[in-house]
mmCIF file with all atom_site columns, C-alpha atoms in Angstrom:
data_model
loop_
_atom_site.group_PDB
_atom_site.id
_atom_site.type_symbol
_atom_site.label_atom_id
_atom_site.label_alt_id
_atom_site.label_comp_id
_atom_site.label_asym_id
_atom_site.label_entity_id
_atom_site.label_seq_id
_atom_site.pdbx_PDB_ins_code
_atom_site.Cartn_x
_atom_site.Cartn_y
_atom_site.Cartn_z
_atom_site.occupancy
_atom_site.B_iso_or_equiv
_atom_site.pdbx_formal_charge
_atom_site.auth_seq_id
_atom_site.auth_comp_id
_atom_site.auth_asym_id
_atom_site.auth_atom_id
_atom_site.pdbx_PDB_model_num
ATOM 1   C CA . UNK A 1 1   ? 13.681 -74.541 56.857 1.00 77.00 ? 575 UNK A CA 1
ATOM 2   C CA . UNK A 1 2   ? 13.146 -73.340 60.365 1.00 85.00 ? 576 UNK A CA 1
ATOM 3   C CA . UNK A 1 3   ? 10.130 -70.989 59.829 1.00 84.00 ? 577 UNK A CA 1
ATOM 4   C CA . UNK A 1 4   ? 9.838  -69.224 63.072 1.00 93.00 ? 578 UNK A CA 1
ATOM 5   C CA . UNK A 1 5   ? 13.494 -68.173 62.116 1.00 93.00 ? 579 UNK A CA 1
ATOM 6   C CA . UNK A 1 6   ? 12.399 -66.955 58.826 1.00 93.00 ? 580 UNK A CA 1
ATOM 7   C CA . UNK A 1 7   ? 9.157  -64.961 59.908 1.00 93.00 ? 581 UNK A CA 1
ATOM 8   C CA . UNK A 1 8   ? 11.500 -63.138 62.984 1.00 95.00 ? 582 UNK A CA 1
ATOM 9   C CA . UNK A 1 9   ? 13.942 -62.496 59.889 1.00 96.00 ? 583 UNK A CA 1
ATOM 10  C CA . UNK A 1 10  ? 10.818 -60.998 57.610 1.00 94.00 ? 584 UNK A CA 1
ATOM 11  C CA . UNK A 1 11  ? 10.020 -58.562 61.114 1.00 96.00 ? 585 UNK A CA 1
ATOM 12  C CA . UNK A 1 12  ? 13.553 -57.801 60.967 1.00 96.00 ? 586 UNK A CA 1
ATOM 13  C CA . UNK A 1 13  ? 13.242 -56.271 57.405 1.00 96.00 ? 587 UNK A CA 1
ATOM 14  C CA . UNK A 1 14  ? 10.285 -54.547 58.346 1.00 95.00 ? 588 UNK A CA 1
ATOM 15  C CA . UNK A 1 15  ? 11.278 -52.978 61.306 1.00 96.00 ? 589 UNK A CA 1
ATOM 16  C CA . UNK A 1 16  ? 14.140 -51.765 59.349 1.00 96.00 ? 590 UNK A CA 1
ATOM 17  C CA . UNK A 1 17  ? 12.794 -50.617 56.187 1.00 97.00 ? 591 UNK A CA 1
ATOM 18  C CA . UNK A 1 18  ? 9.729  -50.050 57.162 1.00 94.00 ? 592 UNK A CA 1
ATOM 19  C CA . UNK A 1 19  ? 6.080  -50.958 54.442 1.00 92.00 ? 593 UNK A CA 1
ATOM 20  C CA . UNK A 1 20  ? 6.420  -50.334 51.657 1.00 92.00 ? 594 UNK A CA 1
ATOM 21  C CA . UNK A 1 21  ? 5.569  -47.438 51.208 1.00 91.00 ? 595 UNK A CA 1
ATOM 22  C CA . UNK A 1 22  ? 8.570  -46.166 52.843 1.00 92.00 ? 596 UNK A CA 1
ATOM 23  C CA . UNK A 1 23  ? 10.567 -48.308 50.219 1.00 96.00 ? 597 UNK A CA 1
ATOM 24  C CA . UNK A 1 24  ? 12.663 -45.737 47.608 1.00 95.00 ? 598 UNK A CA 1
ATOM 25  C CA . UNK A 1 25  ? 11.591 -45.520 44.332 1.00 95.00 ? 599 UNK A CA 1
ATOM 26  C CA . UNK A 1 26  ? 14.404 -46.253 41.694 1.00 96.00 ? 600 UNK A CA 1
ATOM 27  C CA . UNK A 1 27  ? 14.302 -45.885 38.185 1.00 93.00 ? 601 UNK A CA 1
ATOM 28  C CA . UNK A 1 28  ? 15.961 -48.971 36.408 1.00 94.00 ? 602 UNK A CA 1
ATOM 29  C CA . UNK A 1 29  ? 17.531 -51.807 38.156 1.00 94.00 ? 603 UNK A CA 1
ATOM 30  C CA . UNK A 1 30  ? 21.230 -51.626 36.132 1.00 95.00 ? 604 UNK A CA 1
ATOM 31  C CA . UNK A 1 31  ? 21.789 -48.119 37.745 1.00 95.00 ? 605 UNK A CA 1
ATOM 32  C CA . UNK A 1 32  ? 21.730 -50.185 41.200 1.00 96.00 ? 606 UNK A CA 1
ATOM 33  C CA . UNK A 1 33  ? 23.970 -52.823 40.359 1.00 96.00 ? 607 UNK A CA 1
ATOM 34  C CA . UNK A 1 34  ? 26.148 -50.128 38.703 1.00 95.00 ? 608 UNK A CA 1
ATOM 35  C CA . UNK A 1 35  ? 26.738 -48.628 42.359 1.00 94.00 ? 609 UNK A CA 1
ATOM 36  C CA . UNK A 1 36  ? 28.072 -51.771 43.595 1.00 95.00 ? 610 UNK A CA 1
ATOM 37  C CA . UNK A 1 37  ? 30.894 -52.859 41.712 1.00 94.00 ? 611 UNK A CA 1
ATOM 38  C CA . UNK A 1 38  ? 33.493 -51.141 39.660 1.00 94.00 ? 612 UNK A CA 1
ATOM 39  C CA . UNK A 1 39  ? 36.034 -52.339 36.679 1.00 95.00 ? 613 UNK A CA 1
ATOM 40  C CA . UNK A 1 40  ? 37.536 -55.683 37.063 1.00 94.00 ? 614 UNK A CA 1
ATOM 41  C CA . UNK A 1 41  ? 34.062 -56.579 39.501 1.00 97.00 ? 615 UNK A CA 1
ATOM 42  C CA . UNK A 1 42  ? 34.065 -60.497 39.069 1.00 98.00 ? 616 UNK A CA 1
ATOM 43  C CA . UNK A 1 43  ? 30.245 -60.461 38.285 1.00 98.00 ? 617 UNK A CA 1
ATOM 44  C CA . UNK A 1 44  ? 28.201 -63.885 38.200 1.00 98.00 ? 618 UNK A CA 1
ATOM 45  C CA . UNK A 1 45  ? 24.391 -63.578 36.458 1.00 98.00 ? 619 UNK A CA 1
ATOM 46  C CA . UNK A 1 46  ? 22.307 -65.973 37.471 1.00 97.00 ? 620 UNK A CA 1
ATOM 47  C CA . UNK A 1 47  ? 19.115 -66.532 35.378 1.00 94.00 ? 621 UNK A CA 1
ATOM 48  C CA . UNK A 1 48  ? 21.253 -64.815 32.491 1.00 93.00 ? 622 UNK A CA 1
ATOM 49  C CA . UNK A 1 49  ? 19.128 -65.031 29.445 1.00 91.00 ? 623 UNK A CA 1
ATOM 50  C CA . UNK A 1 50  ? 20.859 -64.088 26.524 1.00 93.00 ? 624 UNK A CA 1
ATOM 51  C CA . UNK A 1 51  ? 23.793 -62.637 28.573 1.00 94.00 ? 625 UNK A CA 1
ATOM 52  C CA . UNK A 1 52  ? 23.161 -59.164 27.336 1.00 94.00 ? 626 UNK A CA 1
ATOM 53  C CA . UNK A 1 53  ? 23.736 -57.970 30.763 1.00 95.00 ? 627 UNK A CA 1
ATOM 54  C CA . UNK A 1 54  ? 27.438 -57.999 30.461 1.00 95.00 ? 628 UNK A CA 1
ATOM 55  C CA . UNK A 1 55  ? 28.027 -55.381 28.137 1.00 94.00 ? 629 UNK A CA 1
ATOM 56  C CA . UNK A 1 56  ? 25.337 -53.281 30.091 1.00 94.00 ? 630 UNK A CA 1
ATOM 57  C CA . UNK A 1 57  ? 27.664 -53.329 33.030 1.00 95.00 ? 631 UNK A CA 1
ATOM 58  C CA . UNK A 1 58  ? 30.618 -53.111 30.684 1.00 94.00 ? 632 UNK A CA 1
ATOM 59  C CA . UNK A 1 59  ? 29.344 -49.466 29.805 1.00 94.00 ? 633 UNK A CA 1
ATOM 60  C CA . UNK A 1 60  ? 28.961 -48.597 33.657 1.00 95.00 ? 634 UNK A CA 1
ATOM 61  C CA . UNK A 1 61  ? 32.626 -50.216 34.444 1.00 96.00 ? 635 UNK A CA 1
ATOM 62  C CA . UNK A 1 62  ? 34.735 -50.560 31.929 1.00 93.00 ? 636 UNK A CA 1
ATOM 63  C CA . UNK A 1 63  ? 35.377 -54.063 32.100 1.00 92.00 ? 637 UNK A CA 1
ATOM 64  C CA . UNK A 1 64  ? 33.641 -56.896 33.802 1.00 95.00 ? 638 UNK A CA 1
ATOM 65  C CA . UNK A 1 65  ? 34.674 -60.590 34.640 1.00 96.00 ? 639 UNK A CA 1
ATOM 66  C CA . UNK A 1 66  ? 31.434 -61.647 33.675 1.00 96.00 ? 640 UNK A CA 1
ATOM 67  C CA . UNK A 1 67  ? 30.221 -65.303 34.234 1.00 97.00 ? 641 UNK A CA 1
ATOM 68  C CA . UNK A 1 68  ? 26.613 -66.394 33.514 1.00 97.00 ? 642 UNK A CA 1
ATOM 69  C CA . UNK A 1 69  ? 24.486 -69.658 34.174 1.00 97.00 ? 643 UNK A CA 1
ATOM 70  C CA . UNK A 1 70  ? 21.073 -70.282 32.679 1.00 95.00 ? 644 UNK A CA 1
ATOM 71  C CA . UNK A 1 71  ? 18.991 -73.460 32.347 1.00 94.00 ? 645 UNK A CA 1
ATOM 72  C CA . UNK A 1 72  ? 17.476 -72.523 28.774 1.00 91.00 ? 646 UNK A CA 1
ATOM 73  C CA . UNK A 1 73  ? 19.989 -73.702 26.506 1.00 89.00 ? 647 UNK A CA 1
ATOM 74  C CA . UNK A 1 74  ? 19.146 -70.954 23.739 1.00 92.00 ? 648 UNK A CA 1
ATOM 75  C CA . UNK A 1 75  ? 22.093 -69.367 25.272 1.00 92.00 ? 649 UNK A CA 1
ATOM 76  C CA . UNK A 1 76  ? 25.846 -70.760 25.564 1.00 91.00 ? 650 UNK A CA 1
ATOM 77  C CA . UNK A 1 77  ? 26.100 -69.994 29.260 1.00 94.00 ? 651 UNK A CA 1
ATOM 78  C CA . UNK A 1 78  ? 28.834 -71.072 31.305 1.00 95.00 ? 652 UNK A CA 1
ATOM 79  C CA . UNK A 1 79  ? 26.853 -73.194 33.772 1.00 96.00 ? 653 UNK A CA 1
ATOM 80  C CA . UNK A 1 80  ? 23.334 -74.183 33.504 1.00 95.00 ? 654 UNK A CA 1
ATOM 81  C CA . UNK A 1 81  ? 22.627 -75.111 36.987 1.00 95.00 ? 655 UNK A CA 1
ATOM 82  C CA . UNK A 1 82  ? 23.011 -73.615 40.208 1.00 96.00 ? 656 UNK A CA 1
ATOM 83  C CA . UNK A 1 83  ? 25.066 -76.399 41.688 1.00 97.00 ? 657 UNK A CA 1
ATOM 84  C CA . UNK A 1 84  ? 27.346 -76.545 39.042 1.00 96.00 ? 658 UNK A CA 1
ATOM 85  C CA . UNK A 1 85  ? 28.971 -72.901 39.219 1.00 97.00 ? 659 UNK A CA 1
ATOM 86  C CA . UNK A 1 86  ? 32.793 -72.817 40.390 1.00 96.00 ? 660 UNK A CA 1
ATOM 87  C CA . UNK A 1 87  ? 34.832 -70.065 41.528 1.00 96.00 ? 661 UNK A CA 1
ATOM 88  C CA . UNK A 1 88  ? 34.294 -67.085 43.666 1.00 97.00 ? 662 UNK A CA 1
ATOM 89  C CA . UNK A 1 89  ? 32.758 -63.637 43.056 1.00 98.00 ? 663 UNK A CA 1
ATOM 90  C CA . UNK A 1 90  ? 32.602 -60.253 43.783 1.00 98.00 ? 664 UNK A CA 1
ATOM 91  C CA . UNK A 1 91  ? 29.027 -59.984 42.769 1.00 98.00 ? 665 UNK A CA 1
ATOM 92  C CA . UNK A 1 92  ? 26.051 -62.424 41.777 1.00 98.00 ? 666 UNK A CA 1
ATOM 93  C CA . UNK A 1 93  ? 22.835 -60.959 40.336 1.00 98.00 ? 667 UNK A CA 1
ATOM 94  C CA . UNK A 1 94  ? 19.935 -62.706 39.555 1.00 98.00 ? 668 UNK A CA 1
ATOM 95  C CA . UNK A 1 95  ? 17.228 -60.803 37.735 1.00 97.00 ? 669 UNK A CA 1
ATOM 96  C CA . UNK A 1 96  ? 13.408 -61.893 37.822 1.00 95.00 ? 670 UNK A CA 1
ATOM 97  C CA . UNK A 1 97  ? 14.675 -65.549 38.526 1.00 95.00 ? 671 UNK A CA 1
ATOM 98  C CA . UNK A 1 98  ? 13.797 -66.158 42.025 1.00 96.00 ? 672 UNK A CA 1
ATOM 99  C CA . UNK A 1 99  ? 9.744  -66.117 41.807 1.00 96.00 ? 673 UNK A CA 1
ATOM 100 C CA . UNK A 1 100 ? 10.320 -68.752 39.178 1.00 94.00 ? 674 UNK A CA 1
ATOM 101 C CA . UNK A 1 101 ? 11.002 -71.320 41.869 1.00 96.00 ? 675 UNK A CA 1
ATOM 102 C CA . UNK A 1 102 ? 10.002 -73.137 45.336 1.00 95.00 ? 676 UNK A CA 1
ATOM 103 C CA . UNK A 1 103 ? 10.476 -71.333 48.695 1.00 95.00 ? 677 UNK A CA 1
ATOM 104 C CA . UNK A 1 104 ? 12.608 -74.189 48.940 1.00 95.00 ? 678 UNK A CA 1
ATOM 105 C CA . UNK A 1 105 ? 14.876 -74.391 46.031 1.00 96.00 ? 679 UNK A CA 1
ATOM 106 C CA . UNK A 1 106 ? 14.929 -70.335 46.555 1.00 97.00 ? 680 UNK A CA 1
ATOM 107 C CA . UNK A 1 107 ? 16.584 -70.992 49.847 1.00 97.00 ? 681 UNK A CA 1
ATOM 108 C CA . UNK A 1 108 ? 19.029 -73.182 48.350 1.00 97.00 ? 682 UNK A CA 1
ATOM 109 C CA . UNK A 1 109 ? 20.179 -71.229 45.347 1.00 97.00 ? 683 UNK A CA 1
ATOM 110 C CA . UNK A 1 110 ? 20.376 -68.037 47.974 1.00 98.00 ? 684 UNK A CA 1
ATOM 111 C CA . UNK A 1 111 ? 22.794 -70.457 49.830 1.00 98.00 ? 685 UNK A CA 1
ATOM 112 C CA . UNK A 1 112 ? 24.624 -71.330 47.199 1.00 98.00 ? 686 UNK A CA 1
ATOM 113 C CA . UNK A 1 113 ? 25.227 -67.527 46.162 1.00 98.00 ? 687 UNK A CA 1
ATOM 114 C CA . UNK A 1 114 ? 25.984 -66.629 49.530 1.00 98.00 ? 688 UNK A CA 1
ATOM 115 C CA . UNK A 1 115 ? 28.228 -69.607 49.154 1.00 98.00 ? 689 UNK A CA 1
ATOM 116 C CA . UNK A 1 116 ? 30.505 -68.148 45.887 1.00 98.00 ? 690 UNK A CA 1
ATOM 117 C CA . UNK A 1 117 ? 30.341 -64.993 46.985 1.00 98.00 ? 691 UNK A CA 1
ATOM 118 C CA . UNK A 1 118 ? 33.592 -63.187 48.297 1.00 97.00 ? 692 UNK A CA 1
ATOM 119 C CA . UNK A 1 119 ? 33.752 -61.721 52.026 1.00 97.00 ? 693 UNK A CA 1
ATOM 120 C CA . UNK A 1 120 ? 32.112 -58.625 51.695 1.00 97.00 ? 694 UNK A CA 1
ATOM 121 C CA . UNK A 1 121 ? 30.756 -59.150 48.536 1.00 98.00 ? 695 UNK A CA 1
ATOM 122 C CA . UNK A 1 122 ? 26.920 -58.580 47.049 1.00 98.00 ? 696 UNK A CA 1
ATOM 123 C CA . UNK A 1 123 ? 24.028 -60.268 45.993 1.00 99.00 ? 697 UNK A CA 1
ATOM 124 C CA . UNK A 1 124 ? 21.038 -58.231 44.261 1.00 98.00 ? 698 UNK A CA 1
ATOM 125 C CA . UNK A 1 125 ? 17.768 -59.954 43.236 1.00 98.00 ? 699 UNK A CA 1
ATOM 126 C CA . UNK A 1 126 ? 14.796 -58.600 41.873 1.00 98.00 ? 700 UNK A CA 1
ATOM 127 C CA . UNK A 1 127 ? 11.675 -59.730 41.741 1.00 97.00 ? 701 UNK A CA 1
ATOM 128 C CA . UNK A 1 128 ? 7.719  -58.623 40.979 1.00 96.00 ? 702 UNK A CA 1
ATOM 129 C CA . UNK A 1 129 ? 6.361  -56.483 43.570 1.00 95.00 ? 703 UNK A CA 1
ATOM 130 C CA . UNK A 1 130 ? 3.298  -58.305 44.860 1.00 93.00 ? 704 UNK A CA 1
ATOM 131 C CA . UNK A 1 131 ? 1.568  -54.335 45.435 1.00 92.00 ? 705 UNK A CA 1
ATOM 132 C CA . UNK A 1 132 ? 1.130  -54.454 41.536 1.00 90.00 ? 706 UNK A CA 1
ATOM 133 C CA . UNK A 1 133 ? -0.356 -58.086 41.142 1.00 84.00 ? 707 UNK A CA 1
ATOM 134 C CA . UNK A 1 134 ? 0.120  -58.090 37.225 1.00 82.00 ? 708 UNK A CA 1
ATOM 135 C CA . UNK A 1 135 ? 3.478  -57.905 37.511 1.00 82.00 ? 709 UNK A CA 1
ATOM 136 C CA . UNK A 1 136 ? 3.568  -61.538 39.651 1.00 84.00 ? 710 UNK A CA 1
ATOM 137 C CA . UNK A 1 137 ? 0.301  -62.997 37.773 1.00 81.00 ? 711 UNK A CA 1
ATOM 138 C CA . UNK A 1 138 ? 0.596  -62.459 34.100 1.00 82.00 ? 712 UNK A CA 1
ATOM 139 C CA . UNK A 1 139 ? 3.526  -65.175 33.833 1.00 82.00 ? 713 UNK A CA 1
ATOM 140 C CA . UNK A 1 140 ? 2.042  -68.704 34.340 1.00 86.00 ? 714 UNK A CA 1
ATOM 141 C CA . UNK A 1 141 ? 5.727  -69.741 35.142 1.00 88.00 ? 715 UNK A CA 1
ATOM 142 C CA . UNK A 1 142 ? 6.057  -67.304 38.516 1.00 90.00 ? 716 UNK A CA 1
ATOM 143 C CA . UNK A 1 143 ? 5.442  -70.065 41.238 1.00 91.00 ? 717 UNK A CA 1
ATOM 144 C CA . UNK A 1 144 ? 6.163  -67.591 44.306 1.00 94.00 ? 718 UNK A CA 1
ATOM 145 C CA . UNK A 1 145 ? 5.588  -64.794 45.024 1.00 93.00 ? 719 UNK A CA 1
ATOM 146 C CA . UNK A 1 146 ? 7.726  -62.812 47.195 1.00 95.00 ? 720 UNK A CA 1
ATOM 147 C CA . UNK A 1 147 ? 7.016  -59.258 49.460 1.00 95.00 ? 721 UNK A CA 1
ATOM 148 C CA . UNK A 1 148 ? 10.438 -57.073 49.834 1.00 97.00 ? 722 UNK A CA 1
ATOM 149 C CA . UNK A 1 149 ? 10.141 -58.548 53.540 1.00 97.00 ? 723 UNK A CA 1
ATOM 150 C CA . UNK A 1 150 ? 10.043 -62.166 52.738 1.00 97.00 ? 724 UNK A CA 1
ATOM 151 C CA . UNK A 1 151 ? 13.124 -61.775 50.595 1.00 97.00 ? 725 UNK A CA 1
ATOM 152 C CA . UNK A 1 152 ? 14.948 -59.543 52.610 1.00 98.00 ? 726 UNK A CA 1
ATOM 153 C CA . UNK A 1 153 ? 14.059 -61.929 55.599 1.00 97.00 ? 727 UNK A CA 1
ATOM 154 C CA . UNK A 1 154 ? 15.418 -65.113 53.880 1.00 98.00 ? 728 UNK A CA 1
ATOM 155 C CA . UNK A 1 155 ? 18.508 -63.349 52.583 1.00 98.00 ? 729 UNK A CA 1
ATOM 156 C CA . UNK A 1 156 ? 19.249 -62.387 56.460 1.00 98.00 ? 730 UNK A CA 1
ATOM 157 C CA . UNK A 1 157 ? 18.360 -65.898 57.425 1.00 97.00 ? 731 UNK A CA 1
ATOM 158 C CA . UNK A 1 158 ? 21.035 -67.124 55.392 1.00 97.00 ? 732 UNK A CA 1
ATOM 159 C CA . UNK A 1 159 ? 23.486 -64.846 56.874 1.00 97.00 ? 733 UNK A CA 1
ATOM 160 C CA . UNK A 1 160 ? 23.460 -61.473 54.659 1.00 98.00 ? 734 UNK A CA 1
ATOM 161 C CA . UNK A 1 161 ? 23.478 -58.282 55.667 1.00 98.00 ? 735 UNK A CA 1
ATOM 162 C CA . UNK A 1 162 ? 20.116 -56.329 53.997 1.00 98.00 ? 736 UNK A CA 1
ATOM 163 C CA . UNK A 1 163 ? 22.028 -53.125 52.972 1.00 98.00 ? 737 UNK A CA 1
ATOM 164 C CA . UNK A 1 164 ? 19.241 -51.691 50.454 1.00 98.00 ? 738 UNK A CA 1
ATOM 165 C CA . UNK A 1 165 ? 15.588 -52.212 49.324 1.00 98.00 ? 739 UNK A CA 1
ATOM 166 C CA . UNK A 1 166 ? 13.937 -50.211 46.412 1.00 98.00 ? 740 UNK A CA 1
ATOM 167 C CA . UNK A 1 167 ? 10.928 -50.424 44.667 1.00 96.00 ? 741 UNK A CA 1
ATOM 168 C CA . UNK A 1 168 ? 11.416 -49.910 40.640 1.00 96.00 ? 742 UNK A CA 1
ATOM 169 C CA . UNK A 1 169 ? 9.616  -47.948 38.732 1.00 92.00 ? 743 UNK A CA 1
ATOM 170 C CA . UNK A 1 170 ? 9.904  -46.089 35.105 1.00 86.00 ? 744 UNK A CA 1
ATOM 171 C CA . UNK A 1 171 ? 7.039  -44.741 32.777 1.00 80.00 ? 745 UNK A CA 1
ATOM 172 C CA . UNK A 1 172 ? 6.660  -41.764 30.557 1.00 78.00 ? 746 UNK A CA 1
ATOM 173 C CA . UNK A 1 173 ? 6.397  -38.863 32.369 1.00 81.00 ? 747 UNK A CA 1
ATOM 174 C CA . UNK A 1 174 ? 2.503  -38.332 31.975 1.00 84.00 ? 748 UNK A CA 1
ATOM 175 C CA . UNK A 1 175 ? 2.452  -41.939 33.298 1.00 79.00 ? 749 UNK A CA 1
ATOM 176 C CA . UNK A 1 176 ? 4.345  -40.857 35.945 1.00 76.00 ? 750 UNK A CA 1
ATOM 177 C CA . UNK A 1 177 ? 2.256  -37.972 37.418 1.00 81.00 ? 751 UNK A CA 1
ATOM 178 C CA . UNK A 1 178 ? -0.864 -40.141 36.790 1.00 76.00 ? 752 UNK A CA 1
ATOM 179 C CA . UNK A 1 179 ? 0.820  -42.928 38.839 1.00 76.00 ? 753 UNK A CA 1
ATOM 180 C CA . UNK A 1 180 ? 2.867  -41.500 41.244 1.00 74.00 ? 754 UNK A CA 1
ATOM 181 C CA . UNK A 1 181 ? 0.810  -38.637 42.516 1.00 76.00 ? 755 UNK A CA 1
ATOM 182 C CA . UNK A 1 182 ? -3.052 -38.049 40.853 1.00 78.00 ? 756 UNK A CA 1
ATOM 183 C CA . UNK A 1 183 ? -3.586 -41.587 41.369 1.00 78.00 ? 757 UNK A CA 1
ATOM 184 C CA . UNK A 1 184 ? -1.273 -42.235 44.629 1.00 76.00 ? 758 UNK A CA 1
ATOM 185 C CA . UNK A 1 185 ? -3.374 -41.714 47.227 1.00 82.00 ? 759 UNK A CA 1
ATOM 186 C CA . UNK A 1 186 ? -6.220 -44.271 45.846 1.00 80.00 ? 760 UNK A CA 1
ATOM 187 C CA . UNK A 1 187 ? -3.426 -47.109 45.090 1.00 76.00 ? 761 UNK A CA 1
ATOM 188 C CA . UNK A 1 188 ? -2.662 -46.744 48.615 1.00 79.00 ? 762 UNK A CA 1
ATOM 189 C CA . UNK A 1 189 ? -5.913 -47.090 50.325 1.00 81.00 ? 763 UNK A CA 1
ATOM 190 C CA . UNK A 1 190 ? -6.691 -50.128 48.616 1.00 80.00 ? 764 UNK A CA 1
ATOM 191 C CA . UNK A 1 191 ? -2.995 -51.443 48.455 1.00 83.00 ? 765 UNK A CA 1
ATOM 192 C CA . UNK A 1 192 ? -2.216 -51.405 45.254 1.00 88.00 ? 766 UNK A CA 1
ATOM 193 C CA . UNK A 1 193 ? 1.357  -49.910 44.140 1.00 89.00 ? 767 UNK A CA 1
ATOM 194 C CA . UNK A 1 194 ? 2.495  -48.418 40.615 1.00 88.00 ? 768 UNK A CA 1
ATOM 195 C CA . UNK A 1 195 ? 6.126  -50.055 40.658 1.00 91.00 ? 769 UNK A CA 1
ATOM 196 C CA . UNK A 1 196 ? 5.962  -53.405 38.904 1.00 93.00 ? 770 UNK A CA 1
ATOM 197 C CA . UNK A 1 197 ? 9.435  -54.678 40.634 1.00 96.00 ? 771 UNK A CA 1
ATOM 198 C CA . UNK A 1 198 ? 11.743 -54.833 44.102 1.00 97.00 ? 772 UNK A CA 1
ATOM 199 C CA . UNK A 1 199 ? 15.401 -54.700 44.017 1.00 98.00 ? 773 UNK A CA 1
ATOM 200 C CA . UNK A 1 200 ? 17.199 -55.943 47.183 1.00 98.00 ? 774 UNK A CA 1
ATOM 201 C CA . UNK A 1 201 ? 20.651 -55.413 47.650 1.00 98.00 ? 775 UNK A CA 1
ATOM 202 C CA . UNK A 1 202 ? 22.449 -57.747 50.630 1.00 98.00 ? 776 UNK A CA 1
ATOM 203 C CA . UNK A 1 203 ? 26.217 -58.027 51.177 1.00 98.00 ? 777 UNK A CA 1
ATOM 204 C CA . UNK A 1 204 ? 28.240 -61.221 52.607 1.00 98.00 ? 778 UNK A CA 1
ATOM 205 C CA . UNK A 1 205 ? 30.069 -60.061 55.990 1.00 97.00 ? 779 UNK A CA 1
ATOM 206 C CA . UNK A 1 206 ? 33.245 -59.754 55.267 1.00 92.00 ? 780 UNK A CA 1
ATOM 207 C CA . UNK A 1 207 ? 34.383 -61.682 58.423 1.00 82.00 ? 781 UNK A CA 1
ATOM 208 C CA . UNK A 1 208 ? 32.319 -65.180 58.549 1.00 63.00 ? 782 UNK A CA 1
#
């Protein structure tokens, strides 16, 4: 990895999107994805769980060509590596995955997506906002963390096109004001941030 390509990538999100502070606030990370696709979306979930996802998007859509890989085997998944997926896609998601990997293999399985992805199509990742450490430090399986910049950054290294980045966030409405405005202004000055998660949308040109 050419690093002084990455870190003038990571200034390239920031100059764009600004801290994060100036990152939206969404409320749940379906209602996202949702926006980006439509019925018929050939959707690939990547990190999938037990596939629940696709009749989530199902309710949004319609219908969904849904496809899912997964190395837990609790879960018949259609691949269970990266490197084995076929076929091509109008959308690849990958939820809370990436943080469980090397910078390296990150890179690679960003490649790969970038790879089965359709000309204009979309990738969206999420991940634990590093602003609220529990959210990155309570899983003894996280091995890196990742600031909205640093993902944007190796997304657009890889040849995306950053088109969104949120910060997610949804509590009960006490829990809310607390967060989000009594407490706000202390979070802040010490750097600390209520939303738990980032969402970052990216789309593959559609000439490449």
């Amino acid at each position: 990895m050419d690093w002084q390509k990455l870190y003038s990538h990571r200034k390239r999100i920031e100059k764009t999107f600004g801290d994060l502070w100036n990152l939206p606030v969404a409320t749940r990370y379906h209602k996202v994805v949702a926006g980006e696709g439509g019925t018929g979306t050939r959707l690939l979930e990547v990190g999938a769980g037990d596939r629940s996802f696709e009749n989530k998007m199902a309710g949004y859509w319609g219908s969904v060509v849904y496809a899912s890989c997964d190395i837990d085997p609790t879960y018949p998944h259609e691949f269970h590596h990266i490197d084995e997926v076929t076929g091509e896609y109008d959308l690849i998601c990958a939820f809370e995955m990436i943080e469980h990997v090397t910078l390296d293999d990150a890179a690679h399985v960003i490649q790969r997506m970038y790879d089965l992805l359709k000309p204009g199509g979309a990738v969206i990742l999420t991940t634990p906002n590093i602003y609220y450490p529990p959210a990155f430090m309570r899983d003894v399986t996280h091995m890196t963390p990742f600031c909205y910049d640093e993902l944007g950054g190796l997304l657009s290294l890889t040849g995306f096109h950053v088109t969104s980045i949120h910060r997610l966030y949804h509590d009960s409405l006490i829990k809310k004001l607390i967060r989000r405005y009594l407490m706000y202004p202390l979070f802040r000055a010490i750097g600390i941030d209520f939303a738990k998660q980032i969402i970052v949308v990216a789309r593959k040109p559609e000439t490449v």
